[in-house]
Short mmCIF file of C-alpha atoms in Angstrom, two decimals:
data_model
loop_
_atom_site.label_atom_id
_atom_site.label_comp_id
_atom_site.label_asym_id
_atom_site.label_seq_id
_atom_site.Cartn_x
_atom_site.Cartn_y
_atom_site.Cartn_z
CA MET I 30 -12.84 -0.22 3.09
CA GLU I 31 -15.68 -2.53 4.26
CA GLU I 32 -17.11 -1.00 7.35
CA ILE I 33 -15.88 -4.07 9.30
CA LEU I 34 -12.25 -3.23 8.30
CA LEU I 35 -12.98 0.35 9.18
CA LYS I 36 -13.98 -0.41 12.65
CA GLU I 37 -10.63 -2.66 13.04
CA VAL I 38 -8.61 0.24 11.72
CA ARG I 39 -10.30 2.64 14.13
CA GLY I 40 -9.62 0.19 17.00
CA GLN I 41 -6.09 -0.30 15.97
CA ALA I 42 -5.50 3.43 15.99
CA TYR I 43 -6.92 4.10 19.23
CA LYS I 44 -4.93 1.28 20.91
CA ALA I 45 -1.53 2.10 19.31
CA ALA I 46 -2.08 5.97 20.30
CA GLU I 47 -3.10 5.12 23.81
CA GLU I 48 -0.24 2.57 24.48
CA LEU I 49 1.83 5.41 22.98
CA ILE I 50 0.86 8.07 25.13
CA GLU I 51 1.21 5.97 28.28
CA LYS I 52 4.95 4.57 27.30
CA ALA I 53 6.10 8.11 26.11
CA ARG I 54 4.63 9.37 29.46
CA LEU I 55 3.11 12.09 27.64
CA GLU I 56 1.50 14.91 29.68
CA LYS I 57 -1.45 17.37 29.16
CA GLY I 58 -0.70 20.02 26.71
CA ASP I 59 1.91 17.78 24.86
CA ILE I 60 1.82 17.38 21.14
CA LEU I 61 1.61 14.08 19.49
CA VAL I 62 2.36 14.27 15.39
CA VAL I 63 0.78 11.85 13.19
CA GLY I 64 1.69 11.02 9.60
CA CYS I 65 -0.61 8.65 7.94
CA SER I 66 -0.89 7.13 4.38
CA SER I 67 -4.34 6.09 3.96
CA SER I 68 -3.27 4.31 0.81
CA GLU I 69 -0.93 2.11 2.79
CA VAL I 70 -3.71 1.28 5.63
CA ALA I 71 -5.68 -0.01 2.91
CA GLY I 72 -2.59 -2.24 1.35
CA GLU I 73 -1.69 0.11 -1.45
CA ARG I 74 1.37 1.87 -2.29
CA ILE I 75 1.63 5.41 -0.66
CA GLY I 76 0.33 7.99 -2.74
CA THR I 77 -1.63 6.13 -4.85
CA PHE I 78 -5.15 5.17 -3.00
CA SER I 79 -6.22 8.15 -1.04
CA SER I 80 -9.13 7.55 0.95
CA LEU I 81 -11.03 9.83 3.02
CA GLU I 82 -12.93 7.13 4.91
CA THR I 83 -9.80 5.20 5.83
CA ALA I 84 -8.26 8.42 7.15
CA GLU I 85 -11.12 9.35 8.90
CA ALA I 86 -11.10 5.69 10.78
CA VAL I 87 -7.45 6.25 11.74
CA PHE I 88 -8.14 9.70 12.52
CA GLU I 89 -11.01 9.20 15.04
CA GLY I 90 -9.36 6.62 16.60
CA ILE I 91 -6.32 8.60 17.56
CA TYR I 92 -8.18 11.73 18.29
CA ASP I 93 -10.06 10.20 20.78
CA ALA I 94 -7.04 9.03 22.75
CA VAL I 95 -5.55 12.46 22.30
CA ARG I 96 -8.48 14.18 23.53
CA GLU I 97 -9.11 11.79 26.47
CA ASN I 98 -5.46 12.46 27.76
CA GLY I 99 -5.53 16.29 27.24
CA LEU I 100 -3.29 16.50 24.30
CA TYR I 101 -2.94 18.24 20.93
CA LEU I 102 -2.83 16.19 17.56
CA ALA I 103 -0.68 17.52 14.82
CA ALA I 104 -1.62 16.03 11.24
CA GLN I 105 1.05 15.70 8.80
CA CYS I 106 0.26 16.55 5.16
CA CYS I 107 1.92 14.72 2.15
CA GLU I 108 5.01 16.04 0.37
CA HIS I 109 2.44 17.69 -1.88
CA LEU I 110 2.06 20.44 0.83
CA ASN I 111 5.99 20.25 1.91
CA ARG I 112 4.55 18.06 5.01
CA ALA I 113 3.01 20.59 6.41
CA ILE I 114 1.20 20.33 9.71
CA ILE I 115 -2.45 20.80 10.38
CA ILE I 116 -3.20 21.94 14.22
CA GLU I 117 -5.89 23.68 16.30
CA LYS I 118 -5.26 27.54 16.00
CA GLU I 119 -4.93 27.56 19.50
CA LEU I 120 -1.83 25.55 19.56
CA ALA I 121 -0.14 27.72 16.80
CA LYS I 122 -0.74 30.77 18.85
CA ARG I 123 0.66 29.18 22.08
CA GLU I 124 3.73 28.16 20.14
CA ARG I 125 4.12 31.02 18.35
CA LEU I 126 4.10 29.37 15.03
CA PRO I 127 3.67 31.15 11.98
CA ILE I 128 0.21 30.37 9.96
CA VAL I 129 0.39 29.39 6.13
CA ASN I 130 -2.57 29.85 3.98
CA VAL I 131 -3.43 26.38 2.35
CA VAL I 132 -6.33 23.97 2.78
CA PRO I 133 -5.46 20.14 2.38
CA GLN I 134 -7.18 18.17 -0.33
CA PRO I 135 -6.96 14.47 -0.46
CA LYS I 136 -4.38 14.41 -3.42
CA ALA I 137 -2.77 17.82 -2.44
CA GLY I 138 -2.18 17.21 1.23
CA GLY I 139 -3.60 13.86 1.67
CA SER I 140 -6.72 12.26 3.27
CA PHE I 141 -5.22 12.43 6.82
CA GLY I 142 -4.53 15.82 6.73
CA THR I 143 -7.68 16.91 5.00
CA THR I 144 -9.60 14.91 7.67
CA ALA I 145 -7.90 16.89 10.48
CA TYR I 146 -8.70 20.22 8.88
CA LYS I 147 -12.28 19.40 8.63
CA ARG I 148 -12.51 17.91 12.30
CA PHE I 149 -10.49 20.14 14.34
CA SER I 150 -12.59 23.25 15.65
CA HIS I 151 -10.45 26.06 14.30
CA PRO I 152 -7.75 24.59 12.03
CA ALA I 153 -4.59 26.03 10.94
CA ALA I 154 -1.63 25.07 8.67
CA VAL I 155 1.81 25.52 9.98
CA GLU I 156 5.18 24.24 8.29
CA HIS I 157 6.99 23.05 11.28
CA ILE I 158 6.48 21.84 15.01
CA ARG I 159 8.33 20.24 17.60
CA ALA I 160 6.17 17.47 19.08
CA GLN I 161 6.84 15.33 21.99
CA ALA I 162 5.82 11.85 20.63
CA GLY I 163 4.94 10.64 16.97
CA MET I 164 3.30 8.12 14.93
CA ASP I 165 4.27 7.10 11.55
CA ILE I 166 1.63 5.13 9.65
CA GLY I 167 2.55 4.02 6.52
CA ASP I 168 6.28 5.32 6.16
CA THR I 169 5.38 8.81 5.97
CA LEU I 170 8.87 10.17 7.56
CA ILE I 171 7.67 12.43 10.39
CA GLY I 172 10.89 13.04 12.03
CA MET I 173 11.29 16.62 10.89
CA HIS I 174 8.46 17.32 13.28
CA LEU I 175 9.58 15.99 16.55
CA ALA I 176 11.80 17.54 19.00
CA GLU I 177 15.16 16.64 19.76
CA VAL I 178 16.22 13.65 20.75
CA ALA I 179 13.75 11.13 19.45
CA VAL I 180 13.69 7.67 20.70
CA PRO I 181 11.93 4.82 19.33
CA VAL I 182 8.81 3.36 21.20
CA ARG I 183 8.18 -0.16 20.51
CA LEU I 184 4.29 -1.09 20.84
CA SER I 185 2.26 -4.03 20.51
CA VAL I 186 0.24 -2.58 17.40
CA LYS I 187 2.64 -3.24 14.80
CA GLU I 188 0.45 -2.02 11.87
CA ILE I 189 -2.71 -0.10 11.18
CA GLY I 190 -4.77 -1.97 8.39
CA GLN I 191 -1.94 -3.12 6.23
CA ALA I 192 0.28 -0.02 7.06
CA HIS I 193 3.62 -0.08 8.85
CA LEU I 194 3.55 1.78 12.26
CA VAL I 195 6.69 3.07 13.62
CA CYS I 196 6.30 5.32 17.01
CA ALA I 197 8.92 7.70 18.74
CA ARG I 198 8.88 9.82 21.68
CA THR I 199 11.47 12.65 22.70
CA ARG I 200 13.80 13.28 25.74
CA GLY I 201 15.84 15.91 26.84
CA LYS I 202 19.46 15.88 25.45
CA PHE I 203 22.14 14.55 27.61
CA ILE I 204 24.64 17.33 28.46
CA GLY I 205 27.49 17.53 30.86
CA GLY I 206 30.13 14.77 30.04
CA GLU I 207 30.76 11.48 32.22
CA ARG I 208 30.80 13.51 35.75
CA ALA I 209 27.05 14.56 34.88
CA VAL I 210 24.16 13.05 36.95
CA TYR I 211 21.00 12.50 34.88
CA ASP I 212 17.34 12.64 36.12
CA GLN I 213 16.37 8.78 35.57
CA GLU I 214 12.43 10.06 35.08
CA MET I 215 13.47 11.88 31.90
CA LEU I 216 15.34 8.90 30.18
#
Protein backbone atom coordinates (compact mmCIF):
# COMPACT_ATOMS: atom_id res chain seq x y z
CA MET A 1 0.00 0.00 0.00
CA GLU A 2 1.14 3.51 -0.68
CA GLU A 3 2.25 5.67 2.25
CA ILE A 4 -0.75 8.00 1.87
CA LEU A 5 -3.15 5.05 1.95
CA LEU A 6 -1.41 3.62 5.01
CA LYS A 7 -1.85 6.95 6.83
CA GLU A 8 -5.52 6.94 5.85
CA VAL A 9 -5.94 3.37 7.10
CA ARG A 10 -4.27 4.24 10.40
CA GLY A 11 -6.59 7.24 10.80
CA GLN A 12 -9.68 5.16 10.01
CA ALA A 13 -8.61 2.51 12.51
CA TYR A 14 -8.01 5.10 15.23
CA LYS A 15 -11.33 6.84 14.60
CA ALA A 16 -13.25 3.56 14.59
CA ALA A 17 -11.60 2.38 17.81
CA GLU A 18 -12.22 5.69 19.57
CA GLU A 19 -15.85 5.72 18.51
CA LEU A 20 -16.37 2.10 19.57
CA ILE A 21 -14.71 2.71 22.95
CA GLU A 22 -17.07 5.62 23.56
CA LYS A 23 -20.26 3.95 22.31
CA ALA A 24 -19.50 0.68 24.12
CA ARG A 25 -18.76 2.64 27.32
CA LEU A 26 -15.58 0.69 27.87
CA GLU A 27 -13.83 1.21 31.18
CA LYS A 28 -10.17 1.10 32.16
CA GLY A 29 -8.97 -2.51 32.15
CA ASP A 30 -11.62 -3.75 29.67
CA ILE A 31 -10.62 -5.84 26.66
CA LEU A 32 -11.10 -4.93 23.00
CA VAL A 33 -10.67 -7.90 20.65
CA VAL A 34 -9.74 -7.20 17.04
CA GLY A 35 -9.69 -9.52 14.07
CA CYS A 36 -8.13 -7.97 10.98
CA SER A 37 -7.53 -9.25 7.49
CA SER A 38 -4.75 -7.13 6.03
CA SER A 39 -5.66 -8.69 2.67
CA GLU A 40 -9.21 -7.29 2.87
CA VAL A 41 -7.92 -3.88 4.01
CA ALA A 42 -5.79 -3.83 0.86
CA GLY A 43 -8.79 -4.75 -1.31
CA GLU A 44 -7.89 -8.40 -1.80
CA ARG A 45 -9.67 -11.61 -0.76
CA ILE A 46 -9.09 -12.68 2.86
CA GLY A 47 -6.00 -14.85 3.24
CA THR A 48 -4.50 -14.03 -0.16
CA PHE A 49 -2.45 -10.86 0.33
CA SER A 50 -1.08 -10.76 3.88
CA SER A 51 0.75 -7.48 4.45
CA LEU A 52 2.74 -6.53 7.54
CA GLU A 53 2.83 -2.85 6.58
CA THR A 54 -0.97 -2.76 6.24
CA ALA A 55 -1.47 -4.65 9.51
CA GLU A 56 0.96 -2.30 11.26
CA ALA A 57 -1.02 0.75 10.13
CA VAL A 58 -4.29 -0.72 11.42
CA PHE A 59 -2.62 -1.90 14.64
CA GLU A 60 -1.04 1.49 15.35
CA GLY A 61 -4.34 3.33 14.98
CA ILE A 62 -6.24 0.93 17.23
CA TYR A 63 -3.42 0.48 19.75
CA ASP A 64 -3.09 4.25 20.21
CA ALA A 65 -6.80 4.52 21.09
CA VAL A 66 -6.65 1.47 23.36
CA ARG A 67 -3.65 2.76 25.35
CA GLU A 68 -5.11 6.27 25.64
CA ASN A 69 -8.17 4.72 27.31
CA GLY A 70 -6.36 2.25 29.59
CA LEU A 71 -7.70 -0.83 27.81
CA TYR A 72 -6.19 -4.13 26.72
CA LEU A 73 -5.97 -5.10 23.07
CA ALA A 74 -6.52 -8.74 22.12
CA ALA A 75 -5.41 -9.55 18.57
CA GLN A 76 -7.11 -12.50 16.92
CA CYS A 77 -4.92 -14.70 14.74
CA CYS A 78 -6.20 -16.29 11.55
CA GLU A 79 -7.64 -19.78 11.24
CA HIS A 80 -4.19 -21.33 10.74
CA LEU A 81 -3.75 -20.85 14.49
CA ASN A 82 -7.39 -21.67 15.26
CA ARG A 83 -8.07 -17.99 15.86
CA ALA A 84 -5.78 -17.91 18.89
CA ILE A 85 -5.48 -14.58 20.65
CA ILE A 86 -2.32 -12.52 21.23
CA ILE A 87 -2.45 -10.46 24.43
CA GLU A 88 -0.11 -9.02 27.01
CA LYS A 89 1.11 -11.71 29.44
CA GLU A 90 -0.11 -9.51 32.31
CA LEU A 91 -3.68 -9.85 31.01
CA ALA A 92 -3.35 -13.63 30.65
CA LYS A 93 -2.28 -13.83 34.29
CA ARG A 94 -5.04 -11.46 35.44
CA GLU A 95 -7.69 -13.51 33.65
CA ARG A 96 -6.03 -16.85 34.59
CA LEU A 97 -5.84 -17.86 30.94
CA PRO A 98 -3.65 -20.81 29.94
CA ILE A 99 -0.82 -19.61 27.71
CA VAL A 100 -0.11 -21.68 24.58
CA ASN A 101 3.19 -21.88 22.76
CA VAL A 102 2.99 -20.31 19.34
CA VAL A 103 4.54 -17.31 17.62
CA PRO A 104 2.31 -15.98 14.82
CA GLN A 105 3.74 -15.40 11.36
CA PRO A 106 2.16 -13.50 8.45
CA LYS A 107 1.01 -16.72 6.71
CA ALA A 108 0.33 -18.69 9.92
CA GLY A 109 -1.49 -16.46 12.35
CA GLY A 110 -1.85 -13.44 10.10
CA SER A 111 -0.10 -10.11 9.80
CA PHE A 112 -2.24 -8.44 12.49
CA GLY A 113 -1.47 -11.16 15.08
CA THR A 114 2.19 -11.08 14.06
CA THR A 115 2.29 -7.32 14.52
CA ALA A 116 0.69 -7.53 17.96
CA TYR A 117 3.19 -10.19 19.01
CA LYS A 118 6.06 -7.94 17.93
CA ARG A 119 4.65 -4.74 19.45
CA PHE A 120 3.36 -5.92 22.85
CA SER A 121 5.80 -5.58 25.76
CA HIS A 122 5.38 -9.19 26.91
CA PRO A 123 3.20 -11.02 24.36
CA ALA A 124 1.39 -14.24 25.11
CA ALA A 125 -0.87 -16.47 23.04
CA VAL A 126 -4.08 -17.87 24.49
CA GLU A 127 -6.87 -19.87 22.90
CA HIS A 128 -9.90 -18.07 24.31
CA ILE A 129 -10.86 -14.73 25.81
CA ARG A 130 -14.11 -12.98 26.72
CA ALA A 131 -13.75 -9.37 25.55
CA GLN A 132 -16.15 -6.53 26.35
CA ALA A 133 -16.07 -5.20 22.78
CA GLY A 134 -14.71 -6.14 19.39
CA MET A 135 -13.80 -4.95 15.93
CA ASP A 136 -14.08 -7.33 12.98
CA ILE A 137 -12.10 -5.88 10.08
CA GLY A 138 -12.62 -7.87 6.89
CA ASP A 139 -15.07 -10.52 8.11
CA THR A 140 -12.64 -12.42 10.35
CA LEU A 141 -15.35 -13.77 12.71
CA ILE A 142 -14.42 -12.54 16.21
CA GLY A 143 -17.68 -13.61 17.88
CA MET A 144 -16.10 -16.56 19.67
CA HIS A 145 -13.97 -14.11 21.68
CA LEU A 146 -16.74 -11.81 22.91
CA ALA A 147 -18.41 -12.15 26.28
CA GLU A 148 -22.11 -12.96 26.32
CA VAL A 149 -24.31 -11.06 25.24
CA ALA A 150 -22.95 -9.36 22.08
CA VAL A 151 -24.77 -6.32 20.72
CA PRO A 152 -23.96 -4.66 17.36
CA VAL A 153 -22.51 -1.15 17.48
CA ARG A 154 -22.98 1.07 14.44
CA LEU A 155 -20.12 3.45 13.75
CA SER A 156 -19.65 6.29 11.32
CA VAL A 157 -16.62 4.38 9.98
CA LYS A 158 -17.95 1.53 7.82
CA GLU A 159 -14.67 0.35 6.31
CA ILE A 160 -10.98 0.37 7.10
CA GLY A 161 -9.22 0.56 3.79
CA GLN A 162 -11.33 -1.71 1.60
CA ALA A 163 -12.32 -4.03 4.47
CA HIS A 164 -15.85 -4.26 5.82
CA LEU A 165 -16.01 -3.21 9.50
CA VAL A 166 -18.40 -4.75 12.03
CA CYS A 167 -18.24 -3.83 15.71
CA ALA A 168 -19.90 -5.11 18.85
CA ARG A 169 -20.08 -4.51 22.56
CA THR A 170 -21.31 -6.83 25.25
CA ARG A 171 -23.84 -6.41 28.04
CA GLY A 172 -25.03 -8.42 30.99
CA LYS A 173 -27.75 -11.01 30.42
CA PHE A 174 -31.33 -10.08 31.27
CA ILE A 175 -32.62 -12.46 33.93
CA GLY A 176 -35.75 -12.55 36.07
CA GLY A 177 -38.64 -12.43 33.61
CA GLU A 178 -41.45 -9.90 33.20
CA ARG A 179 -41.41 -8.58 36.79
CA ALA A 180 -37.69 -7.85 36.81
CA VAL A 181 -36.36 -4.30 36.80
CA TYR A 182 -33.20 -3.57 34.83
CA ASP A 183 -30.38 -1.04 35.27
CA GLN A 184 -30.70 1.28 32.24
CA GLU A 185 -26.96 2.08 32.40
CA MET A 186 -26.18 -1.56 31.53
CA LEU A 187 -28.33 -1.75 28.38
